[in-house]
């Protein structure tokens, strides 16, 4: 909750183009470090991308989280292979019926495999939570153009992608608009429905209300 609060507060100067009191503006600049996790401010990447324009950065920025998730999924892949091959003491009894699908289900139900998958989903969820504001704003900025000059507001060296909807920049931005600003909340909603989070929350609320009535 605290991180979400600072993410929203740090994003205000970029969303609302109004005058802010000096102390409030300074506070927002500080909290922007939380809301705007710019991957290209990392020292190594800063040196690499010193001469890159907005188009070049936008080409690679959406792919960095995909690469991180590929590394996060490696332990799960290794765990599945070890379970199938019986390495490192991870053995799973072969089911008598069901074939390959039953074998996969038995592997995924193994306690060690469940722990690995739990860590993987936790890491992915935490990464989505951190990158969602930054990448969403970065993707949606591609559609904000100067009405007179027909260039991007964030980089006047780049031509407005809206003038060429069949071009690579517009198609790239459209794909990652579906992946990040739309896809992440949709994935979270599906996961909440899958694990019955609304029902669990309602049950806890009813339990707390009953406890208060008894007191």
XYZ file of C-alpha atoms in Angstrom:
215
model
C 0.000 0.000 0.000
C 2.815 2.412 0.875
C 4.647 1.708 -2.385
C 1.410 2.216 -4.353
C 0.858 5.550 -2.638
C 4.316 6.828 -3.606
C 3.922 5.482 -7.142
C 0.740 7.508 -7.610
C 2.176 10.607 -5.932
C 5.388 10.496 -7.966
C 3.427 10.240 -11.213
C 1.427 13.453 -10.601
C 3.953 15.871 -12.212
C 4.017 13.806 -15.388
C 0.230 13.514 -15.575
C -0.992 16.934 -14.410
C 0.805 19.842 -16.066
C 0.017 22.433 -13.359
C 2.032 24.564 -10.937
C 2.917 22.837 -7.670
C 4.229 24.475 -4.471
C 7.994 24.168 -4.119
C 7.990 21.709 -1.209
C 5.284 19.576 -2.804
C 7.175 19.529 -6.101
C 10.370 18.499 -4.309
C 8.520 15.691 -2.525
C 7.105 14.479 -5.826
C 10.553 14.480 -7.393
C 11.815 12.289 -4.555
C 8.904 9.861 -4.764
C 9.263 9.736 -8.535
C 12.278 7.501 -7.931
C 9.744 4.880 -6.814
C 7.056 5.511 -9.418
C 9.446 5.937 -12.341
C 11.828 2.994 -12.326
C 13.615 4.028 -15.513
C 15.706 1.061 -16.615
C 17.989 3.305 -18.647
C 19.125 5.235 -15.561
C 21.096 2.192 -14.381
C 24.792 3.211 -14.741
C 25.729 0.460 -17.187
C 22.680 0.980 -19.392
C 23.105 4.765 -19.226
C 26.567 4.474 -20.809
C 25.264 2.052 -23.405
C 22.260 4.166 -24.387
C 23.851 7.624 -24.154
C 23.277 8.356 -27.850
C 19.978 6.524 -28.202
C 16.859 8.473 -29.120
C 13.373 7.704 -27.843
C 12.632 5.253 -30.636
C 15.730 3.149 -29.900
C 15.034 3.117 -26.147
C 11.397 2.232 -26.708
C 12.495 -0.645 -28.937
C 14.411 -2.326 -26.083
C 12.679 -1.093 -22.918
C 9.554 -3.308 -23.217
C 11.763 -6.350 -23.857
C 13.858 -6.025 -20.686
C 11.080 -7.341 -18.363
C 10.545 -10.231 -20.788
C 14.232 -11.111 -20.436
C 14.000 -10.895 -16.650
C 10.995 -13.242 -16.664
C 12.938 -15.668 -18.847
C 15.602 -15.840 -16.125
C 12.940 -16.202 -13.442
C 11.381 -19.175 -15.190
C 14.711 -21.029 -15.487
C 14.478 -22.628 -11.989
C 11.006 -23.933 -12.829
C 12.249 -25.398 -16.133
C 15.243 -26.992 -14.415
C 12.929 -28.357 -11.703
C 10.684 -29.997 -14.296
C 13.667 -31.567 -16.068
C 15.111 -32.825 -12.777
C 11.757 -34.340 -11.867
C 11.464 -36.147 -15.190
C 15.068 -37.378 -15.115
C 15.252 -38.081 -11.370
C 18.237 -35.797 -10.731
C 19.200 -34.282 -7.338
C 16.922 -36.677 -5.506
C 13.759 -35.283 -7.073
C 11.801 -38.365 -8.015
C 8.162 -38.629 -8.965
C 6.280 -41.895 -9.209
C 4.932 -42.550 -12.675
C 1.142 -42.726 -12.697
C -0.279 -45.963 -13.996
C -2.838 -44.201 -16.197
C -3.058 -40.885 -18.015
C 0.173 -40.976 -19.992
C 2.294 -37.872 -20.421
C -0.304 -35.426 -19.070
C -0.654 -37.405 -15.860
C 3.139 -37.452 -15.547
C 3.283 -33.657 -15.910
C 0.508 -33.245 -13.322
C 2.409 -35.485 -10.907
C 5.554 -33.388 -11.408
C 3.717 -30.105 -10.796
C 2.111 -31.528 -7.644
C 5.484 -32.411 -6.123
C 6.134 -30.286 -2.964
C 9.487 -29.001 -4.242
C 7.987 -28.096 -7.596
C 5.147 -26.248 -5.898
C 7.700 -24.234 -3.902
C 9.632 -23.356 -7.077
C 6.485 -22.296 -8.926
C 5.335 -20.271 -5.925
C 8.626 -18.341 -5.916
C 8.395 -17.837 -9.681
C 4.867 -16.399 -9.582
C 5.785 -14.207 -6.605
C 8.772 -12.804 -8.503
C 6.752 -12.163 -11.648
C 3.927 -10.498 -9.683
C 6.363 -8.253 -7.817
C 8.095 -7.311 -11.058
C 4.761 -6.453 -12.688
C 3.869 -4.357 -9.654
C 7.080 -2.308 -9.953
C 7.253 -1.860 -13.722
C 3.553 -1.303 -14.448
C 3.469 2.514 -13.939
C 6.747 3.182 -15.759
C 6.206 0.932 -18.759
C 2.564 1.913 -19.115
C 3.478 5.611 -19.276
C 6.373 4.865 -21.629
C 4.130 2.922 -24.003
C 1.246 5.403 -23.922
C 3.596 8.366 -24.490
C 4.127 6.993 -27.977
C 0.627 8.162 -28.861
C 1.119 11.726 -27.519
C 2.192 13.956 -30.371
C 2.594 17.684 -30.969
C -0.509 18.685 -32.920
C 1.326 21.302 -35.012
C 4.737 19.784 -35.616
C 3.526 16.150 -35.739
C 6.374 14.852 -33.612
C 6.448 13.048 -30.262
C 6.092 15.271 -27.201
C 8.758 13.300 -25.322
C 11.307 13.490 -28.172
C 11.013 16.032 -30.977
C 13.454 13.983 -33.057
C 10.837 11.249 -33.527
C 8.000 11.535 -36.027
C 4.485 10.973 -34.661
C 3.597 7.265 -35.071
C -0.082 8.171 -35.480
C 0.715 9.547 -38.934
C 1.837 6.095 -40.079
C -0.335 3.445 -38.455
C 1.179 0.741 -40.624
C 4.708 1.640 -39.538
C 6.842 -0.288 -37.057
C 6.682 2.279 -34.220
C 2.888 2.352 -34.127
C 2.571 -1.439 -34.376
C 5.237 -1.933 -31.663
C 3.468 0.513 -29.343
C 0.098 -1.101 -30.039
C 1.415 -4.585 -29.191
C 2.869 -3.491 -25.863
C -0.202 -1.424 -25.040
C -2.052 -4.724 -25.027
C 0.771 -6.472 -23.122
C 1.401 -3.939 -20.323
C -1.322 -1.280 -19.700
C -4.117 -3.739 -20.549
C -2.521 -7.151 -20.091
C -1.109 -6.777 -16.566
C -4.398 -5.668 -14.893
C -6.284 -8.311 -16.882
C -3.832 -10.999 -15.745
C -4.145 -9.875 -12.123
C -7.943 -9.961 -12.389
C -7.914 -13.474 -13.878
C -5.540 -14.685 -11.150
C -7.750 -13.179 -8.440
C -10.812 -14.888 -9.900
C -8.886 -18.130 -10.361
C -7.851 -18.283 -6.704
C -11.195 -16.882 -5.477
C -9.674 -13.811 -3.825
C -12.988 -11.834 -3.789
C -14.727 -14.712 -1.994
C -11.866 -15.010 0.507
C -11.933 -11.281 1.188
C -15.704 -11.329 1.641
C -15.465 -14.289 4.008
C -12.818 -12.519 6.105
C -14.926 -9.361 6.199
C -18.000 -11.296 7.336
C -15.934 -13.067 9.982
C -14.603 -9.748 11.279
C -18.133 -8.267 11.363
C -19.466 -11.252 13.278
C -16.587 -10.915 15.734
C -17.414 -7.267 16.320
C -21.108 -8.048 16.834
C -20.275 -10.691 19.435
C -18.057 -8.249 21.325
